[in-house]
Each structure stands twice: as C-alpha cells, then as structure tokens.
mmCIF file of C-alpha atoms in Angstrom:
data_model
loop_
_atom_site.group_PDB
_atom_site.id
_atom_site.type_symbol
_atom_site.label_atom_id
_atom_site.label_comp_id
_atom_site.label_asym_id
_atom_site.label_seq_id
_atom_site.Cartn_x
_atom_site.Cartn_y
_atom_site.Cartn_z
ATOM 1 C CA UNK A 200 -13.047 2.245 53.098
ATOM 2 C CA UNK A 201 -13.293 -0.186 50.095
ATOM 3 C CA UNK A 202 -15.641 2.343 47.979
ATOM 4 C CA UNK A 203 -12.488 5.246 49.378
ATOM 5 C CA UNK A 204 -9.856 2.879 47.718
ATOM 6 C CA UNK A 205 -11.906 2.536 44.891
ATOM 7 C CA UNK A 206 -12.522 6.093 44.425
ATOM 8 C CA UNK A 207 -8.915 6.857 44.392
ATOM 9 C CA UNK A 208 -7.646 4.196 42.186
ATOM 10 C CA UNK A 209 -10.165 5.861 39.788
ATOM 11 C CA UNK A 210 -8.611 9.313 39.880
ATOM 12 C CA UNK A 211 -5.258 7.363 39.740
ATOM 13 C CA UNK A 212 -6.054 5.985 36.647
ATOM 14 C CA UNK A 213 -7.582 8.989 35.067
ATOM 15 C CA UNK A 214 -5.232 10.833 36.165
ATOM 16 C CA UNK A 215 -2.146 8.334 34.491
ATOM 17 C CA UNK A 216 -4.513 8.258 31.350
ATOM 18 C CA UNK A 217 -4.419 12.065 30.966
ATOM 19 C CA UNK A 218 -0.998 11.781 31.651
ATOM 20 C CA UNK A 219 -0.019 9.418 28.658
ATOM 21 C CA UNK A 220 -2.434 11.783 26.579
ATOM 22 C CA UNK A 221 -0.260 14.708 26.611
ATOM 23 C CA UNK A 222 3.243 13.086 26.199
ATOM 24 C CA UNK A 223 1.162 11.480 22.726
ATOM 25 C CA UNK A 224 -0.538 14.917 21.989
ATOM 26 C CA UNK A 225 3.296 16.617 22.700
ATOM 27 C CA UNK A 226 5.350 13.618 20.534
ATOM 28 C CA UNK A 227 2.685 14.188 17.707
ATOM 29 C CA UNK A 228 2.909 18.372 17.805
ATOM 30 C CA UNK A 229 6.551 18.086 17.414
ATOM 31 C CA UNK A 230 6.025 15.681 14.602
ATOM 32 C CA UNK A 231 4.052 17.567 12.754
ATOM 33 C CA UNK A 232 6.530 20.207 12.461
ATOM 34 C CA UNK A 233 8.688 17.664 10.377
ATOM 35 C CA UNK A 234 5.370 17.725 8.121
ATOM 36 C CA UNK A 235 5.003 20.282 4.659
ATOM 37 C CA UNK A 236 3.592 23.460 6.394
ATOM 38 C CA UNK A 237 0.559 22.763 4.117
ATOM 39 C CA UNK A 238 -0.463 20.067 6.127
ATOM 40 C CA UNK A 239 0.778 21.371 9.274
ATOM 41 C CA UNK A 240 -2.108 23.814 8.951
ATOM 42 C CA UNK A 241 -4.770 20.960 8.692
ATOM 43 C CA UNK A 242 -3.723 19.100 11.311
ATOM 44 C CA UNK A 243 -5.503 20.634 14.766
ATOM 45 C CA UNK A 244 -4.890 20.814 17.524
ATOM 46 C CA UNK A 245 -8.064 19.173 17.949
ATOM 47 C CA UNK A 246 -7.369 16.417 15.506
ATOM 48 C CA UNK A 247 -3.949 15.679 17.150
ATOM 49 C CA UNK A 248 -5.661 15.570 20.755
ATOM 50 C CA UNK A 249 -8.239 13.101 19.214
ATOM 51 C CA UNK A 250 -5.308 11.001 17.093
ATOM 52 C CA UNK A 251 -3.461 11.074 20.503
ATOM 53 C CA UNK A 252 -6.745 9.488 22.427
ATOM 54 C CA UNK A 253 -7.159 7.063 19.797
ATOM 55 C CA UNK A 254 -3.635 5.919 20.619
ATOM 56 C CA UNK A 255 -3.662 5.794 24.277
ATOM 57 C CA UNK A 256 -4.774 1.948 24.513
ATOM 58 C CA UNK A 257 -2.198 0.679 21.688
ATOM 59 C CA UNK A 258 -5.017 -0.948 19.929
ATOM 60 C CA UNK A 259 -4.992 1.182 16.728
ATOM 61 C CA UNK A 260 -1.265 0.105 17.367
ATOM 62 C CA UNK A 261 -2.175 -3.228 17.022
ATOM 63 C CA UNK A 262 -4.696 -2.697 14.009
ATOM 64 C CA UNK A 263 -2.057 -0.504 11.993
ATOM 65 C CA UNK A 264 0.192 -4.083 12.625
ATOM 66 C CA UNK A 265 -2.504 -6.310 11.552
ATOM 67 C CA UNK A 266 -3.255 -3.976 8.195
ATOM 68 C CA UNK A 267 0.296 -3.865 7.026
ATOM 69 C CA UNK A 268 0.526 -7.485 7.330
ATOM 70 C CA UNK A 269 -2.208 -7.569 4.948
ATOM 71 C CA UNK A 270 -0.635 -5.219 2.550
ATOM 72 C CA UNK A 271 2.249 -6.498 2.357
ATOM 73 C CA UNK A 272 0.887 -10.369 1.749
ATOM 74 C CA UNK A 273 -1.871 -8.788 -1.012
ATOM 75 C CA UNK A 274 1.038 -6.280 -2.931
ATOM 76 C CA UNK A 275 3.422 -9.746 -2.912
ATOM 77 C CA UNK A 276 0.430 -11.965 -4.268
ATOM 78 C CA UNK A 277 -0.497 -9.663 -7.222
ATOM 79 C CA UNK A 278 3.285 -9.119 -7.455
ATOM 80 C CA UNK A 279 3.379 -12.630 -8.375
ATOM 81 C CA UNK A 280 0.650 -12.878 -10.614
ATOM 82 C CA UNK A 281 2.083 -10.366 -12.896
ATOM 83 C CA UNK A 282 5.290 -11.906 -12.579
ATOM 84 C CA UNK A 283 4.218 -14.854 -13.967
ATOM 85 C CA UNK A 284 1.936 -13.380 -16.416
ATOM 86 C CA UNK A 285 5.048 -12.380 -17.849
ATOM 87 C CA UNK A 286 7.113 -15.590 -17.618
ATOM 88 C CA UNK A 287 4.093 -17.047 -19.496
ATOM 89 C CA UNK A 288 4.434 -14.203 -22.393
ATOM 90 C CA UNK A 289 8.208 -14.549 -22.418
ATOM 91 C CA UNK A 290 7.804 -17.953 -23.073
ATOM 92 C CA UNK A 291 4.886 -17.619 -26.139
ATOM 93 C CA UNK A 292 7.679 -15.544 -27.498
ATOM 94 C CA UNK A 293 10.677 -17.364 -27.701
ATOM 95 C CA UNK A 294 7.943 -20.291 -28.889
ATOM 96 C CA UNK A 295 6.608 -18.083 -31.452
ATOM 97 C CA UNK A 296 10.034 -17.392 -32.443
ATOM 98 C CA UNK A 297 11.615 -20.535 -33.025
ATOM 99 C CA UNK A 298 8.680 -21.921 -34.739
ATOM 100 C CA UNK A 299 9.168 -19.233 -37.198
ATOM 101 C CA UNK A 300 12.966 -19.795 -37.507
ATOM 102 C CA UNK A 301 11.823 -23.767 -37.850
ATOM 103 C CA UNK A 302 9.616 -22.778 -40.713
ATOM 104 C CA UNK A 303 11.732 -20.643 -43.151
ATOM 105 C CA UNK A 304 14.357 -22.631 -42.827
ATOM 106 C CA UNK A 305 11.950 -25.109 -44.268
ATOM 107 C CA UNK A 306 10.513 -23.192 -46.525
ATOM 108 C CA UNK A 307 11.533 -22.636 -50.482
ATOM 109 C CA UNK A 308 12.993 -19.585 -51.233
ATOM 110 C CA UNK A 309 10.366 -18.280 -53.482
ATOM 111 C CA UNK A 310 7.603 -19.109 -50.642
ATOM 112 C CA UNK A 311 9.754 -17.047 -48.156
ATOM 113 C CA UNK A 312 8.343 -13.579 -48.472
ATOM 114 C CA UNK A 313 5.015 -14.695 -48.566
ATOM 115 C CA UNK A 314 5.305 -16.832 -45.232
ATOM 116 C CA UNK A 315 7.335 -13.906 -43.802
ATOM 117 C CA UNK A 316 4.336 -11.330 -44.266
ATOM 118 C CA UNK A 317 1.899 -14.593 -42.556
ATOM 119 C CA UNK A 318 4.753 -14.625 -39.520
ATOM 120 C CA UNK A 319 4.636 -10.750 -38.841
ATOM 121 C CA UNK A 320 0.825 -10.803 -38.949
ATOM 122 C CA UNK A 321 0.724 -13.490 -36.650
ATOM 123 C CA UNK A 322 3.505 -11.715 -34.312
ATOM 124 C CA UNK A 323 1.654 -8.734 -34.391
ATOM 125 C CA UNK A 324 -1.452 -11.051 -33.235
ATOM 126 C CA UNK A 325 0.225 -12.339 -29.799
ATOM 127 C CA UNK A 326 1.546 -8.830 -29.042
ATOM 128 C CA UNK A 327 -1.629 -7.635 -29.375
ATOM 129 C CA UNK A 328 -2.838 -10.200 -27.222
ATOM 130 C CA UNK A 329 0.232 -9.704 -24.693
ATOM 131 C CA UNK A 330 -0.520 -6.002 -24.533
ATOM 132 C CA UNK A 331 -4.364 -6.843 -23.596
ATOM 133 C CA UNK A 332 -3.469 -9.308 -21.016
ATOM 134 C CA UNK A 333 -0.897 -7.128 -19.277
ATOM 135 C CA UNK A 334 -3.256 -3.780 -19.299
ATOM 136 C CA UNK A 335 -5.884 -6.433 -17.816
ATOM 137 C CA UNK A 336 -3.399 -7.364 -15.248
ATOM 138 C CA UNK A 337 -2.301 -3.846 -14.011
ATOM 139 C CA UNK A 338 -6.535 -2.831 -13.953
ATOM 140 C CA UNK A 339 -6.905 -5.709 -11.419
ATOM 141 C CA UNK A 340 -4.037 -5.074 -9.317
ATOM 142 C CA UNK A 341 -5.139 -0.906 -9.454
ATOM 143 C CA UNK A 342 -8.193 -2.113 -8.460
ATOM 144 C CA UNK A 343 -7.753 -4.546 -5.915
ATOM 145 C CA UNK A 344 -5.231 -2.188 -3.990
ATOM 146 C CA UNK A 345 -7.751 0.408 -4.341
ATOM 147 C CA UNK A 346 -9.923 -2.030 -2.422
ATOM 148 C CA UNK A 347 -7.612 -2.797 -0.132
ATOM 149 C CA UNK A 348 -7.099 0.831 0.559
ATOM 150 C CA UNK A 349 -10.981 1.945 1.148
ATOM 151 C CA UNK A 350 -10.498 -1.667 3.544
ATOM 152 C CA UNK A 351 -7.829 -0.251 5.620
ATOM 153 C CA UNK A 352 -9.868 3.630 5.526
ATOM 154 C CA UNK A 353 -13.085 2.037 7.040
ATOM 155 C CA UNK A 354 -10.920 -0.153 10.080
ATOM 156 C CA UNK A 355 -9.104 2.778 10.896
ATOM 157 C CA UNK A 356 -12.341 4.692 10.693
ATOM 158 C CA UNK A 357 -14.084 2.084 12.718
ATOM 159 C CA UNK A 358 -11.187 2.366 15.390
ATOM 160 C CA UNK A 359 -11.790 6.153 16.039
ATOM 161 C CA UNK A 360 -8.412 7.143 14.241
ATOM 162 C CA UNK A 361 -9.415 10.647 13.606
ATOM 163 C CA UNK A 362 -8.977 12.094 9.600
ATOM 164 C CA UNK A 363 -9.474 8.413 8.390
ATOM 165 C CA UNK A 364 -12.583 7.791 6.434
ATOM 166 C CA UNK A 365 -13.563 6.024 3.270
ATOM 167 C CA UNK A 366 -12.497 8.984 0.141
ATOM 168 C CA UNK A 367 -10.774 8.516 -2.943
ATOM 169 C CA UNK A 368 -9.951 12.612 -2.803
ATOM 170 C CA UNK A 369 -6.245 13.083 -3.710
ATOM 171 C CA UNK A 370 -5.756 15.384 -0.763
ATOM 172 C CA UNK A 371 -7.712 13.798 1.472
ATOM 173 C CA UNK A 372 -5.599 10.548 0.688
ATOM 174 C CA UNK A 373 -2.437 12.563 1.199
ATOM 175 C CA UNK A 374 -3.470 13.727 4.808
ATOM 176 C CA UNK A 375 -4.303 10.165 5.521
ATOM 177 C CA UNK A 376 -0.900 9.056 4.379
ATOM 178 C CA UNK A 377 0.761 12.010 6.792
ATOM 179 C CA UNK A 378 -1.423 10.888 9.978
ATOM 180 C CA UNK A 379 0.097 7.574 9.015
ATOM 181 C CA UNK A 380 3.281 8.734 8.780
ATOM 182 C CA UNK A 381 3.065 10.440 12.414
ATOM 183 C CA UNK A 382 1.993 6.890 13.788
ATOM 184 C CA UNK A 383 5.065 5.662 11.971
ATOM 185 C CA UNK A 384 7.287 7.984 13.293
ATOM 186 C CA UNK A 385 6.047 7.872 17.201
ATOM 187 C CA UNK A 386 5.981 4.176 16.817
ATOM 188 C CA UNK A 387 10.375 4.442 15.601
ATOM 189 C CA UNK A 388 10.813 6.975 18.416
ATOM 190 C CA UNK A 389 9.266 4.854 20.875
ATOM 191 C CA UNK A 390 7.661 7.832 23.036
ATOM 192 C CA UNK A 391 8.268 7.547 26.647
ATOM 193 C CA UNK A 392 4.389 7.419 26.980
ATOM 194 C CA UNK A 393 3.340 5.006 24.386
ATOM 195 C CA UNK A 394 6.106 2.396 24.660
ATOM 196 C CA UNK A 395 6.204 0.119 27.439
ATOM 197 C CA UNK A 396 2.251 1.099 27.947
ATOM 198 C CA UNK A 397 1.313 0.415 24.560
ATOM 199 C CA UNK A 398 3.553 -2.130 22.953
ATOM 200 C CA UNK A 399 4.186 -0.382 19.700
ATOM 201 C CA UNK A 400 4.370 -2.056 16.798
ATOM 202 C CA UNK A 401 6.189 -1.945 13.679
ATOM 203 C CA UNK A 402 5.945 1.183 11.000
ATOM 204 C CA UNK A 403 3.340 0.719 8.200
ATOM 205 C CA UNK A 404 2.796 2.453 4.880
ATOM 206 C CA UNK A 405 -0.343 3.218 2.758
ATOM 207 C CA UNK A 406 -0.630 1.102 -0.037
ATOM 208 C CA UNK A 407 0.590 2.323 -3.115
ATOM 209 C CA UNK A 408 1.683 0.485 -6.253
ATOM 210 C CA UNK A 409 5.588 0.805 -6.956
ATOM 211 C CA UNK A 410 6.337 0.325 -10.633
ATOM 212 C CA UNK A 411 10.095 0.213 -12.211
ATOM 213 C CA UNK A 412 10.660 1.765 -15.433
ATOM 214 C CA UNK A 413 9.181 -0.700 -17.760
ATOM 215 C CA UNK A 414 6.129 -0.599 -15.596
ATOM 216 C CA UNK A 415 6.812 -3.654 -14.152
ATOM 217 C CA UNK A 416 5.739 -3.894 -10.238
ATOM 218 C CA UNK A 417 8.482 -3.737 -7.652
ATOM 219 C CA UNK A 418 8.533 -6.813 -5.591
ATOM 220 C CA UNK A 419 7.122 -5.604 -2.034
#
C-alpha cells in the first residue's frame, strides 16, 4: 500500500512539474513575440522548452539575484574609483593653477614671457599625465566588467540556462542579453506558474558600462 502511495505521489509530482513547464514554456513564447523578429527566429522552441526547465526549480531565479547583486556592487566600486580619480585631477589643477597665478604675480615683467612659455609646458605635462591616467582607468573598468561578464556567462552556463556560454561574439552577447531580458520580464509578470512555486526574484541586467557625454561613468 505504502510502495501504491508512493507510486502515485510520484506521478503527482511529475505530473505538477510538467504542469509548471508549460505555463513557463507558454509565458516565455508570448514573450518572445515582444522580441526583434531577428531574434524571435533564434529562439526555439527547443531552447525555450529547455530555458523553461531550467526555471522550473527557481534556482537560476535565485542565481540571476545573486549575480546582479554583484554587478551592481562591482559597476558602483569602479564607479567610485574613477570618480575620485577625477576629484584627484581636479584638484592638481586648480593647484597647478594658482601656483602659476602665485608666480607671475611675483615675477618681473621682463621675466614674464619666459616663465609663461615654462607654465604652459608644464600644463601641457599634467594633462598629458591626466589623459594617461584616465585612459588607464576606463581600460581597467572595460576590463574588469568584461570579466565580470564571462563570470556571470560560465554560472549561468553551469546552471543549465540554455544559450548562455562563455563568448565575446557581439551577437551571441545580444541573444544572451534577450534570454535575460525574458527572465526579466516573467520575473515582473509574476507567471501564475513560477510565482508562489518559485519565489521570483528581482529583474537583472547584463553588465554594460553607461557613460554620460564627457565619458564620464553613470553612477549605477
């Protein structure tokens, strides 16, 4: 009677398992349509069925959490360090400056050209060196988020997230960031299916460095 019971919770649950599988598989078709038709015609149905199965336990829920956390703590650290990189350069030029100002008002008239010509060469010396330092800064901070990128690829890799694997292919990136985007949007609609069984989290993004117009980073 006990192995009967047993039997029958087993079809039970397979049976609520395929269940949540097709309400995910269904939510993520009619996501897709909200997709460019370019990518539409990448994403399978087989892909979708396997994105949908790697959904059905809300781990990768819980992983896709844990990663944007991490984003969103390393884009505010480097943030930072470029933000003060350039307090520190504002400040060596407004010291620069007044020292200058200090020493031709100083100087004798008849020394002033001369000790103009010695200022600009030695203000075209710190903006070289300001210019090096901040192209410096911005090759770390491509760098590290490129890292931090081919980080989050292997997890989600790892976790059986179909389409996700280590590539630094511009279209391959670009379907990553739309399966993404999918998890984001079923995770704001809160499908019936996925969430009171899954506990969805919050939405995350792909990392990608935001710049303003005087290439500046935008704070996260």
């Amino acid at each position: 009677m006990e192995r009967y019971a047993g039997a029958l919770e087993e079809v039970a649950d397979g049976a609520r398992q395929q269940e949540r599988h097709y309400q995910l598989l269904s939510a993520l078709q009619s996501l897709v349509k909200e997709l460019p038709s370019s990518f539409q015609q990448r994403l399978s149905y087989t892909t979708l069925s396997d994105l949908a199965l790697a959904l059905l336990d809300g781990t990768v829920f819980e992983i896709v959490q844990g990663l944007l956390e991490i984003q969103h703590l390393t884009e505010k650290s480097l943030y930072n360090q470029r933000l003060r990189l350039q307090n520190e350069h504002r400040v060596l030029r407004q010291a620069l400056q007044q020292k200058h100002q200090e020493a031709q008002q100083a100087c004798r008239p008849h020394n002033l050209p001369v000790l103009q010509a010695a200022q600009q060469q030695e203000l075209e010396a710190v903006e070289h060196r300001i210019h090096e330092e901040q192209r410096a800064m911005d090759r770390k901070i491509i760098l590290e988020l490129d890292r931090k990128v081919a980080d989050q690829q292997s997890t989600l890799e790892k976790a059986g997230v179909a389409g996700f694997y280590v590539t630094t292919n511009p279209q391959e990136l670009m379907l990553q960031m739309n399966l993404l985007e999918l998890i984001r949007k079923l995770q704001q609609r809160g499908c019936q299916a996925g969430k009171a069984a899954l506990g969805l989290g919050g939405p995350w993004q792909p990392p990608a460095a935001q710049y303003d117009q005087e290439g500046s980073p935008v704070p996260p």
